[in-house]
Amino acid sequence: MKPLRTMESLEVSGKRVLLRLDLNVPIKDGVVVDDTRVREAAPTVRLLAERGAIVVACSHLGRAKGKPDPALSLAPVAPVLAQHAGHPVGFVPDVAGEVAMAAVTAAQPGDVLLLENLRFEPGETANDPEFCARLARLAQVYVNDAFGTAHRAHASTAGVAQLFTARAAGPLMARELHALGTVRDNPERPFVAVVGGAKISGKLEALQALVEKADTLALVGGMANTFLLAQGHEMGTSLVERDLVDTARAILARAAERGATVILPEEVVVATSPEAPAGQVVPLGSIPADHMVLDVGPATIARIQSALAAARTVFWNGPAGVFERPPFAAGTLAIAQAMAASAAFTVVGGGESVAAVHQAGVAGQLSHVSTGGGASLEFLGGATLPGVAVLEEA
Ligand code: ADP
Ligand code: MG
C-alpha cells in the first residue's frame, strides 16, 4: 500500500473543509437509536473545528433513491453530533444547491455544518461529474473519514476527491487502514484467521486471500457447512451452498499445499430449527437428517481457543453460529473472549461479528474493531478501494 495522505498535513485554518463521514445510523420515528457511528465521527469534527476550519460535514443515510425522503433526513443526526463533538452543529436542509452554498459562505472559522443526506441527489451513487463539481465548490479542502463506504466509487467518496488538490484521510480511516493493512501485508506470525458467518458467497475474495497468508484458518458458522459437505459429510438440513462445494475443496487444497492448518468443526451443535429451545452436541457423521448445524461444539471451541492463545495476529470475520439465539451463541462468544484474552494483534470486522464482540463486552480489549464490513473484506481480498486510492500519495 502506498502511504496515505493524512489530515495533519493539511492547512485547514480559515478554510472550508468538506468532511465525508459515515453517519449512516438507524433512525426510528426521528430518533437515532444507535449512535455508535456518530460517537466515532465526532472527534474528527471537533479536531477540525479547533484547528479553525469551517467544517462542512456530509454523509449518506439509508437507501435513499436519489430524491428527498423525509424519513431518511440527516436532520435528527445534527443534535447528536453536536452533543458528542461538544460543539454546535448547524443542519443545512440541502445537499449541494444554492441553500448549501449560501450556508457555507456565511459560516465562520470554527463553525460546523451538516449537509442533508447525500443520496437525496441521484448524482451521488452515479458518481456524476456535474454533482461532483457542485459538491466540490462548497469547500477548498477534502477529508474522507468514512472507511465503510470507501469500497464504493460514489461522488462523495471518489469523484469529488479528485477535484481537490488538498485532500486527505481522516483519523478513523487512517486507523482502519493501518490495522487492516497490518493484517493483510505484514502480519506477525503465527497469523490465525477465523472466518464464519452465514455463507461463503460474498466473502470469497477475502477467503482466497486469507488462505494464502494465514498459518491457521479456522472455518466456522454456516460457511463451514459447505466445507464439511465438500469433505463428504452428511449435513442434514444445514445451510449449505452446493454450487460452492468445488470452491470449498479448492480452498482446502490450497491450505494443504501451503502447509497451513485448517480448523473445521469436528463436532457441532444441532437442532431442528434456529428457534429450538436447546441444541444437542453431536460428532460429524451423526447429524440427524432432520437437524441443522447451528453452532460449533466444545471440542472445536477448545481447538480455536488454543490457536488464538498462541497467535501473534488474529483476524476474525463472521459468527461461529446463530449467536442471536442464546442456545447457539456459545461458540461465537468464546471466540470473542479468546480474542480478548490473546496477546496477539486482534482485529474483528463485519456487522454481526462486531455486534457479537459488543454482546460479549470485550470490544475494548481488541486491538481494532473494524466498522466497515464490506469494505474491510474487499480490502483484505486485495482490492483497491476507490475511496482510498484517491487519498494515497502520488
Ligand atoms: P458478519 O456480518 O460478521 O460479516 P455474516 O453477515 O456473514 O457476518 O453472518 C452473520 C450471520 O450468520 C448471523 O446472523 C448468524 O445467525 C449466521 N450464522 C452463523 N452460523 C450459522 C449457521 N450454522 N447456520 C445458519 N446461519 C448461521
Ligand atoms: Mg452481516
XYZ file of C-alpha atoms and ligand atoms in Angstrom:
422
model
C 0.000 0.000 0.000
C 1.240 3.495 -0.844
C 1.482 5.978 2.043
C -1.750 7.719 2.870
C -2.219 11.473 2.866
C -3.400 12.277 6.384
C -5.253 15.202 7.851
C -2.372 16.534 9.963
C -0.506 17.584 6.814
C -3.347 19.827 5.614
C -3.640 23.568 6.124
C -7.265 23.922 7.279
C -7.373 27.141 9.306
C -9.926 29.543 7.808
C -10.671 27.032 5.035
C -13.931 25.264 4.259
C -13.362 21.514 4.681
C -15.735 19.047 3.033
C -15.690 16.177 5.552
C -17.145 12.852 4.375
C -18.341 10.947 7.436
C -20.193 7.697 7.996
C -23.305 8.903 9.819
C -25.432 6.109 8.398
C -27.221 5.343 11.668
C -30.557 3.639 12.339
C -33.326 6.199 12.875
C -36.791 5.365 14.177
C -39.544 7.991 14.330
C -36.984 10.771 14.032
C -34.775 9.418 16.831
C -31.260 7.995 16.431
C -31.497 4.531 18.000
C -27.791 3.596 17.805
C -25.332 6.492 17.862
C -22.103 4.439 17.636
C -21.067 5.902 14.278
C -21.842 9.464 15.359
C -19.798 8.988 18.519
C -16.856 7.698 16.488
C -17.060 10.519 13.935
C -17.375 13.340 16.486
C -13.666 13.699 17.476
C -12.693 14.407 13.850
C -15.312 17.156 13.622
C -14.111 18.691 16.862
C -10.456 18.495 15.836
C -11.084 20.329 12.553
C -13.219 22.985 14.252
C -10.493 23.532 16.869
C -7.987 23.967 14.065
C -10.117 26.838 12.760
C -11.713 25.083 9.808
C -15.239 25.688 8.578
C -16.425 22.094 8.739
C -18.886 21.073 6.016
C -19.806 17.536 7.101
C -21.677 15.151 4.807
C -22.859 11.537 4.806
C -25.364 9.205 3.255
C -28.176 7.693 5.298
C -30.038 4.536 4.356
C -31.082 3.661 0.858
C -32.489 6.970 -0.353
C -33.367 6.697 -4.038
C -31.829 9.880 -5.457
C -34.636 12.121 -4.218
C -35.613 13.663 -0.877
C -37.247 11.277 1.593
C -38.165 12.867 4.954
C -37.750 9.529 6.772
C -34.093 9.476 5.679
C -33.193 13.074 6.527
C -29.941 13.628 8.426
C -31.645 16.393 10.463
C -32.056 14.211 13.608
C -28.328 13.387 13.492
C -27.152 17.023 13.812
C -28.004 17.439 17.546
C -26.480 14.026 18.327
C -23.275 15.006 16.533
C -23.265 18.334 18.376
C -23.610 16.550 21.708
C -20.733 14.112 21.053
C -18.486 16.759 19.494
C -19.210 19.227 22.295
C -19.689 21.846 19.598
C -22.760 23.357 17.865
C -23.708 21.787 14.528
C -25.878 23.675 12.067
C -28.056 21.477 9.885
C -28.354 22.528 6.215
C -31.531 21.193 4.546
C -29.828 20.926 1.176
C -27.022 18.803 -0.283
C -25.157 20.941 -2.792
C -27.576 23.513 -4.175
C -27.901 27.254 -3.601
C -29.093 26.845 0.009
C -25.963 24.838 0.853
C -23.731 27.310 -0.978
C -25.249 30.242 0.927
C -24.836 28.436 4.265
C -21.169 27.566 3.744
C -20.250 31.067 2.526
C -21.921 32.660 5.562
C -20.112 30.332 8.001
C -17.168 31.484 10.134
C -13.959 29.628 11.046
C -14.747 27.066 13.761
C -18.344 26.612 12.569
C -19.671 23.123 11.861
C -22.401 22.458 9.296
C -24.039 19.163 8.385
C -25.429 18.808 4.871
C -28.569 16.833 4.028
C -28.356 13.118 3.045
C -26.049 12.831 0.020
C -28.246 10.146 -1.508
C -31.104 12.624 -1.923
C -29.154 13.522 -5.086
C -29.106 10.957 -7.930
C -25.562 12.051 -8.775
C -24.158 10.614 -5.513
C -24.275 6.875 -6.274
C -23.866 7.570 -10.007
C -20.625 9.475 -9.280
C -21.957 12.082 -11.689
C -19.385 14.754 -12.716
C -21.893 17.612 -12.559
C -22.872 16.668 -8.983
C -19.201 16.206 -8.030
C -18.489 19.742 -9.271
C -21.393 21.211 -7.266
C -20.243 19.397 -4.127
C -16.616 20.405 -4.643
C -17.376 24.120 -4.902
C -18.656 24.057 -1.307
C -15.101 23.722 0.055
C -11.369 24.176 -0.520
C -10.181 21.064 1.325
C -11.471 17.467 1.313
C -11.217 14.925 4.126
C -12.696 11.423 3.977
C -13.206 9.670 7.306
C -15.827 7.158 6.113
C -13.993 3.858 5.650
C -17.252 1.872 5.452
C -18.130 3.408 2.079
C -14.590 3.587 0.668
C -15.213 0.493 -1.493
C -17.884 2.382 -3.424
C -16.956 4.766 -6.246
C -19.594 7.338 -5.368
C -19.393 11.107 -5.843
C -18.607 11.911 -2.201
C -16.023 9.124 -1.845
C -14.304 9.098 -5.240
C -15.341 11.653 -7.875
C -15.309 14.707 -5.658
C -11.953 13.850 -4.069
C -10.237 14.159 -7.418
C -11.376 17.768 -7.702
C -9.327 18.785 -4.628
C -5.563 19.124 -4.531
C -5.807 19.433 -0.734
C -7.270 16.061 0.216
C -6.591 13.505 2.916
C -7.850 10.609 5.001
C -9.344 11.387 8.390
C -8.124 9.671 11.585
C -10.782 6.919 11.631
C -9.998 5.980 8.043
C -6.258 6.055 8.783
C -6.724 3.759 11.798
C -8.782 1.259 9.778
C -6.205 1.143 7.016
C -3.342 0.784 9.453
C -4.966 -2.159 11.277
C -6.234 -3.937 8.175
C -3.014 -3.160 6.296
C -1.030 -4.844 9.088
C -3.203 -7.954 8.825
C -3.049 -8.059 5.047
C 0.517 -7.047 4.301
C 2.577 -7.541 7.403
C 1.078 -9.970 9.957
C 3.278 -11.146 12.795
C 3.212 -14.942 12.903
C 1.534 -17.154 13.790
C -1.343 -15.483 11.981
C -4.739 -17.039 12.708
C -7.792 -16.148 10.609
C -11.227 -17.134 11.855
C -13.903 -16.929 9.198
C -17.552 -17.716 9.775
C -20.960 -16.218 9.187
C -23.798 -17.455 7.100
C -22.242 -18.022 3.702
C -19.072 -18.333 1.646
C -20.501 -16.197 -1.147
C -19.724 -12.535 -0.544
C -16.543 -13.469 1.331
C -14.842 -15.480 -1.380
C -12.107 -12.967 -2.261
C -11.260 -12.464 1.399
C -11.181 -16.238 1.999
C -8.940 -16.755 -1.015
C -6.596 -14.032 0.241
C -6.546 -15.376 3.806
C -5.781 -18.940 2.694
C -2.638 -17.530 1.051
C -1.496 -15.779 4.249
C -2.798 -17.412 7.407
C -0.836 -20.028 9.344
C -4.119 -21.310 10.727
C -7.503 -20.894 9.085
C -10.463 -21.681 11.334
C -13.698 -22.096 9.382
C -16.863 -21.866 11.437
C -20.517 -20.840 11.199
C -22.819 -21.624 8.322
C -19.993 -21.271 5.828
C -18.124 -24.212 7.385
C -21.069 -26.432 6.393
C -20.139 -26.188 2.731
C -16.542 -27.176 3.538
C -17.793 -30.153 5.560
C -20.088 -31.107 2.689
C -17.093 -30.925 0.357
C -15.366 -33.432 2.655
C -18.307 -35.795 2.188
C -20.129 -35.294 5.497
C -23.921 -35.597 5.761
C -25.164 -32.139 6.792
C -28.883 -32.791 7.393
C -30.954 -29.655 6.786
C -27.997 -27.293 7.410
C -27.497 -24.174 5.346
C -25.125 -25.227 2.534
C -24.061 -23.737 -0.786
C -23.930 -26.712 -3.154
C -22.662 -24.590 -6.034
C -19.593 -23.689 -3.950
C -18.514 -27.208 -2.994
C -15.745 -27.241 -5.619
C -14.591 -23.796 -4.498
C -14.503 -25.004 -0.899
C -12.471 -28.051 -1.952
C -10.002 -25.818 -3.823
C -9.520 -23.609 -0.757
C -8.820 -26.660 1.426
C -6.388 -28.000 -1.178
C -4.561 -24.689 -1.290
C -4.249 -24.609 2.511
C -2.815 -28.136 2.470
C -0.366 -27.202 -0.302
C 0.871 -24.218 1.749
C 1.108 -26.282 4.906
C -1.451 -24.103 6.662
C -3.512 -25.646 9.450
C -7.256 -25.722 8.819
C -9.589 -25.991 11.781
C -13.046 -27.220 10.802
C -15.766 -28.251 13.272
C -15.360 -31.899 14.331
C -18.498 -31.845 16.428
C -21.357 -29.429 16.158
C -24.489 -28.173 17.908
C -27.614 -29.199 16.030
C -31.373 -28.693 16.312
C -34.384 -28.956 14.036
C -34.558 -25.151 13.673
C -32.861 -21.967 14.928
C -35.955 -21.354 17.104
C -35.403 -24.601 19.051
C -35.098 -24.021 22.834
C -31.871 -26.027 23.021
C -29.300 -27.735 20.852
C -27.577 -31.079 21.019
C -23.842 -31.717 20.569
C -23.087 -34.432 18.028
C -19.920 -35.526 16.230
C -19.709 -35.172 12.453
C -21.180 -38.294 10.906
C -24.059 -38.250 13.408
C -26.071 -35.263 12.251
C -29.707 -36.443 12.088
C -31.261 -35.982 8.632
C -33.884 -33.552 10.011
C -31.403 -31.458 12.054
C -29.257 -28.491 11.113
C -25.885 -27.248 12.365
C -26.330 -24.061 14.383
C -23.045 -23.708 16.315
C -19.633 -25.304 16.761
C -19.227 -27.772 19.631
C -16.956 -27.620 22.723
C -14.033 -29.608 21.244
C -13.879 -27.238 18.269
C -14.079 -24.221 20.556
C -11.144 -25.628 22.527
C -9.027 -26.016 19.369
C -9.774 -22.439 18.314
C -9.021 -21.158 21.816
C -5.576 -22.733 21.824
C -4.818 -21.427 18.322
C -5.805 -17.918 19.432
C -3.750 -18.163 22.625
C -0.617 -18.946 20.583
C -1.304 -16.385 17.823
C 0.568 -13.110 17.219
C -2.036 -11.792 14.754
C -5.747 -12.644 14.611
C -8.385 -11.576 12.126
C -11.970 -12.628 12.732
C -14.996 -12.173 10.491
C -18.299 -13.983 10.816
C -20.031 -15.599 13.843
C -19.496 -19.296 14.613
C -23.217 -19.958 14.960
C -26.654 -18.410 15.113
C -25.493 -16.340 18.089
C -28.665 -14.214 18.014
C -30.295 -17.216 19.716
C -28.808 -17.979 23.170
C -28.674 -21.803 22.711
C -26.373 -21.294 19.712
C -24.215 -18.385 20.924
C -21.509 -20.259 22.882
C -19.033 -20.687 20.026
C -19.221 -17.058 18.925
C -18.917 -15.652 22.448
C -15.998 -17.999 23.201
C -14.136 -16.705 20.136
C -14.749 -13.103 21.213
C -13.434 -13.867 24.710
C -10.423 -15.811 23.433
C -9.514 -12.888 21.175
C -9.759 -10.502 24.123
C -7.509 -12.770 26.207
C -4.932 -13.243 23.452
C -1.735 -11.179 23.451
C -1.933 -11.055 19.643
C -2.764 -8.064 17.452
C -6.510 -8.716 17.186
C -8.824 -7.331 14.513
C -12.523 -8.067 14.104
C -14.646 -6.968 11.140
C -18.218 -7.466 9.937
C -21.620 -6.263 11.119
C -22.711 -9.322 13.103
C -19.221 -10.209 14.356
C -18.805 -6.710 15.758
C -22.257 -6.955 17.364
C -21.150 -10.241 18.972
C -17.982 -8.616 20.315
C -20.106 -5.911 21.932
C -22.505 -8.551 23.268
C -19.531 -10.326 24.863
C -18.432 -6.976 26.329
C -14.868 -7.265 25.008
C -14.710 -4.619 22.253
C -12.326 -2.509 24.352
C -9.895 -5.433 24.714
C -9.317 -5.952 20.987
C -6.649 -4.109 19.006
C -9.113 -2.943 16.373
C -12.845 -3.224 15.760
C -13.444 -2.514 12.095
C -16.648 -0.681 11.285
C -16.615 -1.316 7.557
C -17.807 -4.871 6.919
C -17.868 -4.957 3.129
C -15.005 -2.508 2.785
C -12.750 -4.447 5.162
C -13.328 -7.749 3.337
C -12.691 -6.152 -0.052
C -9.514 -4.577 1.284
C -8.260 -7.883 2.722
C -9.092 -9.564 -0.567
C -6.559 -7.239 -2.180
C -8.979 -4.884 -3.915
C -8.022 -1.252 -4.428
C -10.780 0.727 -2.751
C -11.663 3.755 -4.910
C -12.175 5.969 -1.860
C -8.717 5.027 -0.570
C -6.721 5.069 -3.802
C -7.558 8.739 -4.289
C -6.085 9.565 -0.855
C -2.759 7.859 -1.424
C 0.418 9.861 -2.041
C 1.184 10.251 -5.718
P -20.695 -10.537 9.505
O -21.819 -9.530 9.466
O -19.967 -10.516 10.816
O -19.790 -10.419 8.309
P -22.313 -12.537 8.269
O -23.237 -11.474 7.820
O -21.510 -13.235 7.253
O -21.339 -11.987 9.419
O -23.107 -13.691 9.010
C -23.831 -13.454 10.163
C -24.968 -14.429 10.303
O -24.541 -15.755 10.120
C -25.539 -14.361 11.669
O -26.760 -13.667 11.615
C -25.715 -15.830 12.083
O -27.000 -16.110 12.592
C -25.478 -16.565 10.792
N -24.964 -17.918 11.031
C -23.864 -18.281 11.707
N -23.760 -19.627 11.764
C -24.806 -20.131 11.098
C -25.265 -21.456 10.827
N -24.587 -22.522 11.253
N -26.394 -21.598 10.113
C -27.073 -20.514 9.683
N -26.712 -19.245 9.916
C -25.580 -19.051 10.612
Mg -23.550 -9.446 8.185
